PDB file of C-alpha atoms in Angstrom:
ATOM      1  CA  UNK A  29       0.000   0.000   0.000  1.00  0.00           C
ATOM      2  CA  UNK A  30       1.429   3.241  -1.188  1.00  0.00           C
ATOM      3  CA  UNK A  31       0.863   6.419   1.710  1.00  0.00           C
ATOM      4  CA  UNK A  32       0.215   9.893  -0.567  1.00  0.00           C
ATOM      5  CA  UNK A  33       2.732  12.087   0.086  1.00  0.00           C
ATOM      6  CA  UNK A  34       1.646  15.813   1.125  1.00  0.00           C
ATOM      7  CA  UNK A  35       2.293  17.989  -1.862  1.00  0.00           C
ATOM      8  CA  UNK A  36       5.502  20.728  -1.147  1.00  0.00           C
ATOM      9  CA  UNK A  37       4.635  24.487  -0.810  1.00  0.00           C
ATOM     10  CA  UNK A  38       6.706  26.212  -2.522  1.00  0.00           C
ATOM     11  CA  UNK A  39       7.884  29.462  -0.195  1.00  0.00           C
ATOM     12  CA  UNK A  40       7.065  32.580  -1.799  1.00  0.00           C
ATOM     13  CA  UNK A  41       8.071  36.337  -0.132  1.00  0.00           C
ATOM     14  CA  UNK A  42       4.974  37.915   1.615  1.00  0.00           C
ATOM     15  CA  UNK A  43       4.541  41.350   0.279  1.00  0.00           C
ATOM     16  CA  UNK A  44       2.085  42.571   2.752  1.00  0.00           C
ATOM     17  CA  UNK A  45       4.290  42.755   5.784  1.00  0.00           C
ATOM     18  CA  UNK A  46       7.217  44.410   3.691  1.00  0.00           C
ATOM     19  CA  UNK A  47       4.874  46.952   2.201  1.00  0.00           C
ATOM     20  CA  UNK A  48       3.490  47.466   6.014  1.00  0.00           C
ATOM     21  CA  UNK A  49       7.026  48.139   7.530  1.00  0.00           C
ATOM     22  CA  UNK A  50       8.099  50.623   4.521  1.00  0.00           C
ATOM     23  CA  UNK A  51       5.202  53.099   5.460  1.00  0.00           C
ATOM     24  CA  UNK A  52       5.576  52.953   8.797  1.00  0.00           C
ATOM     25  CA  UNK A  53       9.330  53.836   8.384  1.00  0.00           C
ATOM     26  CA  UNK A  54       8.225  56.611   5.999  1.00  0.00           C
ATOM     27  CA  UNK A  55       5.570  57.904   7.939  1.00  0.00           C
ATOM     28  CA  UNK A  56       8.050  57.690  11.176  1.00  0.00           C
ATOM     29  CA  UNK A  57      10.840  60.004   8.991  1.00  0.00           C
ATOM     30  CA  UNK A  58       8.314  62.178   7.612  1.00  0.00           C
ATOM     31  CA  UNK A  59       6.889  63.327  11.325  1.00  0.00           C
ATOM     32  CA  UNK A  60       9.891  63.523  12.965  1.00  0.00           C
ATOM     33  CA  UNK A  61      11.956  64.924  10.105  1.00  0.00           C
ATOM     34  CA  UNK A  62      10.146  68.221  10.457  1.00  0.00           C
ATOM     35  CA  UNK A  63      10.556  68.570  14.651  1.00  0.00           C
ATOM     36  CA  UNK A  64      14.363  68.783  13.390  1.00  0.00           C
ATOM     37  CA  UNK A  65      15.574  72.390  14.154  1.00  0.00           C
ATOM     38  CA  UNK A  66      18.100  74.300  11.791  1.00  0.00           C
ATOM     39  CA  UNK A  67      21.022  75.413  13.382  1.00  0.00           C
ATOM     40  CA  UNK A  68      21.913  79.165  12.946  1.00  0.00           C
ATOM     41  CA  UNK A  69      25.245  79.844  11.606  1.00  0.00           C
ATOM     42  CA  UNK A  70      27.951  81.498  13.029  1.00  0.00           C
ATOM     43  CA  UNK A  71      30.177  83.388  11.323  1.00  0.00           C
ATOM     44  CA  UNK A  72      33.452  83.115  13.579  1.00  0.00           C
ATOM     45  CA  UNK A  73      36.994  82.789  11.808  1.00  0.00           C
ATOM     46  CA  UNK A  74      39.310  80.148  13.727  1.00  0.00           C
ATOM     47  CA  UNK A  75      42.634  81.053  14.241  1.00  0.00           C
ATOM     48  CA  UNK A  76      44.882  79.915  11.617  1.00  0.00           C
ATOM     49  CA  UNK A  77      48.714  79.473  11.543  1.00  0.00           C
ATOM     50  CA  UNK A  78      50.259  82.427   9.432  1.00  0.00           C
ATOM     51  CA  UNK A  79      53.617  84.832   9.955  1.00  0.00           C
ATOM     52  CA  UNK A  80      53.092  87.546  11.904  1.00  0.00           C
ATOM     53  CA  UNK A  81      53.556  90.853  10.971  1.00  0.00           C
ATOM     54  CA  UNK A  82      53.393  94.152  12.685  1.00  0.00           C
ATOM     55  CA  UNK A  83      49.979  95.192  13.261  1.00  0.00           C
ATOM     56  CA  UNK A  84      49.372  99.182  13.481  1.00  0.00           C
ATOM     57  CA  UNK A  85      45.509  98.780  13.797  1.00  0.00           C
ATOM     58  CA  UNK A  86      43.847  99.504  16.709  1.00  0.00           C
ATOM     59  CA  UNK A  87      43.420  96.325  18.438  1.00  0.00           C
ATOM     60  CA  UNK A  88      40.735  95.744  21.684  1.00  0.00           C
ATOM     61  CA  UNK A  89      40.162  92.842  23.571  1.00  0.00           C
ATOM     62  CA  UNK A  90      37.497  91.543  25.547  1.00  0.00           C
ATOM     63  CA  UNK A  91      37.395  88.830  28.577  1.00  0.00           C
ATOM     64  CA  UNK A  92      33.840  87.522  28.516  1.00  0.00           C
ATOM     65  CA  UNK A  93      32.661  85.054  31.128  1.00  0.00           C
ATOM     66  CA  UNK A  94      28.948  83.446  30.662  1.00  0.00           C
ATOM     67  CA  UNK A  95      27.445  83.276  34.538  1.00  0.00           C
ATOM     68  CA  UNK A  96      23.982  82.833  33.685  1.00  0.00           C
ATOM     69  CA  UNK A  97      21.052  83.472  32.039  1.00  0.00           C
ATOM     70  CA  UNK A  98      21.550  86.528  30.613  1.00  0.00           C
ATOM     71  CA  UNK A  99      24.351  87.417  32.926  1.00  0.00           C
ATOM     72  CA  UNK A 100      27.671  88.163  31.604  1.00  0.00           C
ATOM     73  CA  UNK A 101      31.339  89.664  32.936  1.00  0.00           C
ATOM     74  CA  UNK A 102      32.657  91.434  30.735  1.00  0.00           C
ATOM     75  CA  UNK A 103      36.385  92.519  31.394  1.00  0.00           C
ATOM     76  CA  UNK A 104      35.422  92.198  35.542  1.00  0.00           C
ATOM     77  CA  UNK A 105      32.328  94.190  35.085  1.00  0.00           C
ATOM     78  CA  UNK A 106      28.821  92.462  35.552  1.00  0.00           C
ATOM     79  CA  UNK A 107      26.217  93.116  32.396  1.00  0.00           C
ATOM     80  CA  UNK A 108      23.316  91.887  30.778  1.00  0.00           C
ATOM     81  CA  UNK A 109      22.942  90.429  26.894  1.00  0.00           C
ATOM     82  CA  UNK A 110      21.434  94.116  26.081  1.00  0.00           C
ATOM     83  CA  UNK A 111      23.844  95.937  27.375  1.00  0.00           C
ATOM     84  CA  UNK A 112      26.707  93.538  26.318  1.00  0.00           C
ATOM     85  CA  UNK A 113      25.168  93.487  22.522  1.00  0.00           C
ATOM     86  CA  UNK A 114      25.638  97.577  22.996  1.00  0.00           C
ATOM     87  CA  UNK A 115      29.225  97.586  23.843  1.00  0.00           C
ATOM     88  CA  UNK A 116      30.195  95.402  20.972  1.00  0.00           C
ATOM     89  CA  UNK A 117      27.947  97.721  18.386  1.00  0.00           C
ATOM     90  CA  UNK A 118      29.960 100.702  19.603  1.00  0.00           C
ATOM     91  CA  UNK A 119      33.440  98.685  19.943  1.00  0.00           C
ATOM     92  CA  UNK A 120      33.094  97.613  16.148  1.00  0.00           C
ATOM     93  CA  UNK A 121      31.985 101.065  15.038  1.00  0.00           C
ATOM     94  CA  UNK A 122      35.647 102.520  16.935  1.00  0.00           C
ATOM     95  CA  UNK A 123      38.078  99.994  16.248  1.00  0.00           C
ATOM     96  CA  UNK A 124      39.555  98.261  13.499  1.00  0.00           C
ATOM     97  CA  UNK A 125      39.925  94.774  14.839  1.00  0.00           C
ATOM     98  CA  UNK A 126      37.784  93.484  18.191  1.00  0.00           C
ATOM     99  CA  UNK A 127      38.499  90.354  20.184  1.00  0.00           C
ATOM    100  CA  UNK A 128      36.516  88.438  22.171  1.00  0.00           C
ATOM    101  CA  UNK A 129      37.079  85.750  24.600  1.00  0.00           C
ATOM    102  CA  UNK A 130      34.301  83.682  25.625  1.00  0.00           C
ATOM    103  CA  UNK A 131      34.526  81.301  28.739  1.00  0.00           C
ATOM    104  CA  UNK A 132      31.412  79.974  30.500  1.00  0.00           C
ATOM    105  CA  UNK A 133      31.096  78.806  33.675  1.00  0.00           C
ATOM    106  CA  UNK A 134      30.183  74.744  34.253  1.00  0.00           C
ATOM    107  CA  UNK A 135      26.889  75.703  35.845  1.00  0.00           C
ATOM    108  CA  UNK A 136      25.662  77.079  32.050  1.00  0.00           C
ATOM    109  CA  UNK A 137      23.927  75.837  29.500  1.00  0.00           C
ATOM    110  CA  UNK A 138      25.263  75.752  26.012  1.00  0.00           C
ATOM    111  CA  UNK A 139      22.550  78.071  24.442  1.00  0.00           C
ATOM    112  CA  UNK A 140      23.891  80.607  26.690  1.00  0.00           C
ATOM    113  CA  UNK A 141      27.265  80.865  25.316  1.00  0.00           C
ATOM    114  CA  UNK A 142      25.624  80.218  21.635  1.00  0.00           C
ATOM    115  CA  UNK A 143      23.820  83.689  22.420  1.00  0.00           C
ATOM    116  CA  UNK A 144      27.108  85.337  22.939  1.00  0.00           C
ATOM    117  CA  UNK A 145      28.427  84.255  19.652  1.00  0.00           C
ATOM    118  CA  UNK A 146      24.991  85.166  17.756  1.00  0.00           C
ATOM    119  CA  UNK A 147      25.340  88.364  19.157  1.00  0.00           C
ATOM    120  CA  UNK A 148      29.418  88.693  18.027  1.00  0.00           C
ATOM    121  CA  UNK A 149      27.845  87.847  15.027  1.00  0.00           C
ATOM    122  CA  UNK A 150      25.263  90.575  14.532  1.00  0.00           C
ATOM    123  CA  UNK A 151      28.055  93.056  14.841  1.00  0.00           C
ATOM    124  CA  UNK A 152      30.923  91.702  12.794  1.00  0.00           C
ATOM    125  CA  UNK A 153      33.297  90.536  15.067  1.00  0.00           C
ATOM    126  CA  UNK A 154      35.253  87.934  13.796  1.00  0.00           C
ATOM    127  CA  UNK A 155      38.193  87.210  16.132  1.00  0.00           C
ATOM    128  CA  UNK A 156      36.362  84.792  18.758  1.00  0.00           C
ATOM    129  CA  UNK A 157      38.351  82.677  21.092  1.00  0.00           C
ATOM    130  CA  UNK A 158      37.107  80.343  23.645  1.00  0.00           C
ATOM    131  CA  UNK A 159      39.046  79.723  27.391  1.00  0.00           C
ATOM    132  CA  UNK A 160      39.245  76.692  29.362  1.00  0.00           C
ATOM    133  CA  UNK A 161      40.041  76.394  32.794  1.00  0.00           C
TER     134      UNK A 161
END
């Protein structure tokens, strides 16, 4: 007697599940692609290795130290972003080439000393320097 054997399947690729997981990736990109933030740029110069020559332009430097929100020391005296963003209007007007140093405290968030820079920005300076401890 002669058992029937069970006929093979042959495998085939499911298309439903594949489709599925393809639009849920896309639709998972798509929301959260737009919750992405642009960064602003900066337009600071990093110092570069070059001879030095005698320099007969006026030349000002300024210590800034990031405290808090808002709260700068600029050159040992206490100011806010306002006034700060003052001072460097009028320092670019009067001098040929401003420098800044920025060093924030460990306490402070990074946005803080980003606003610094944005605002070094705004009024052309160039030369920007960061200090560590």
């Amino acid at each position: 007697m002669r058992i029937a054997r069970r006929a093979l399947k042959k495998g085939r690729i499911e298309l439903i599940p594949l489709i599925d997981t393809i639009l849920m990736l896309l639709i998972f990109y798509m929301t959260f692609g737009k919750l992405v933030k642009d960064e602003l740029k900066l337009d600071a110069v990093l110092p570069i290795i070059q001879e030095s020559a005698a320099d007969t332009d006026a030349f000002t430097a300024m210590n800034v130290e990031v405290v808090g929100k808002g709260k700068l020391i600029v050159n040992d005296e206490e100011q806010d972003l306002s006034v700060f963003a003052g001072t460097l209007e009028g320092l670019s007007l009067v001098a040929d080439t401003v420098s800044v140093s920025i060093k924030g405290r460990d306490s402070v968030f990074y946005q803080e000393v980003i606003d610094v820079l944005n605002l070094c920005a705004k009024s052309g300076i160039k030369n920007i320097s960061f200090v560590s401890e």
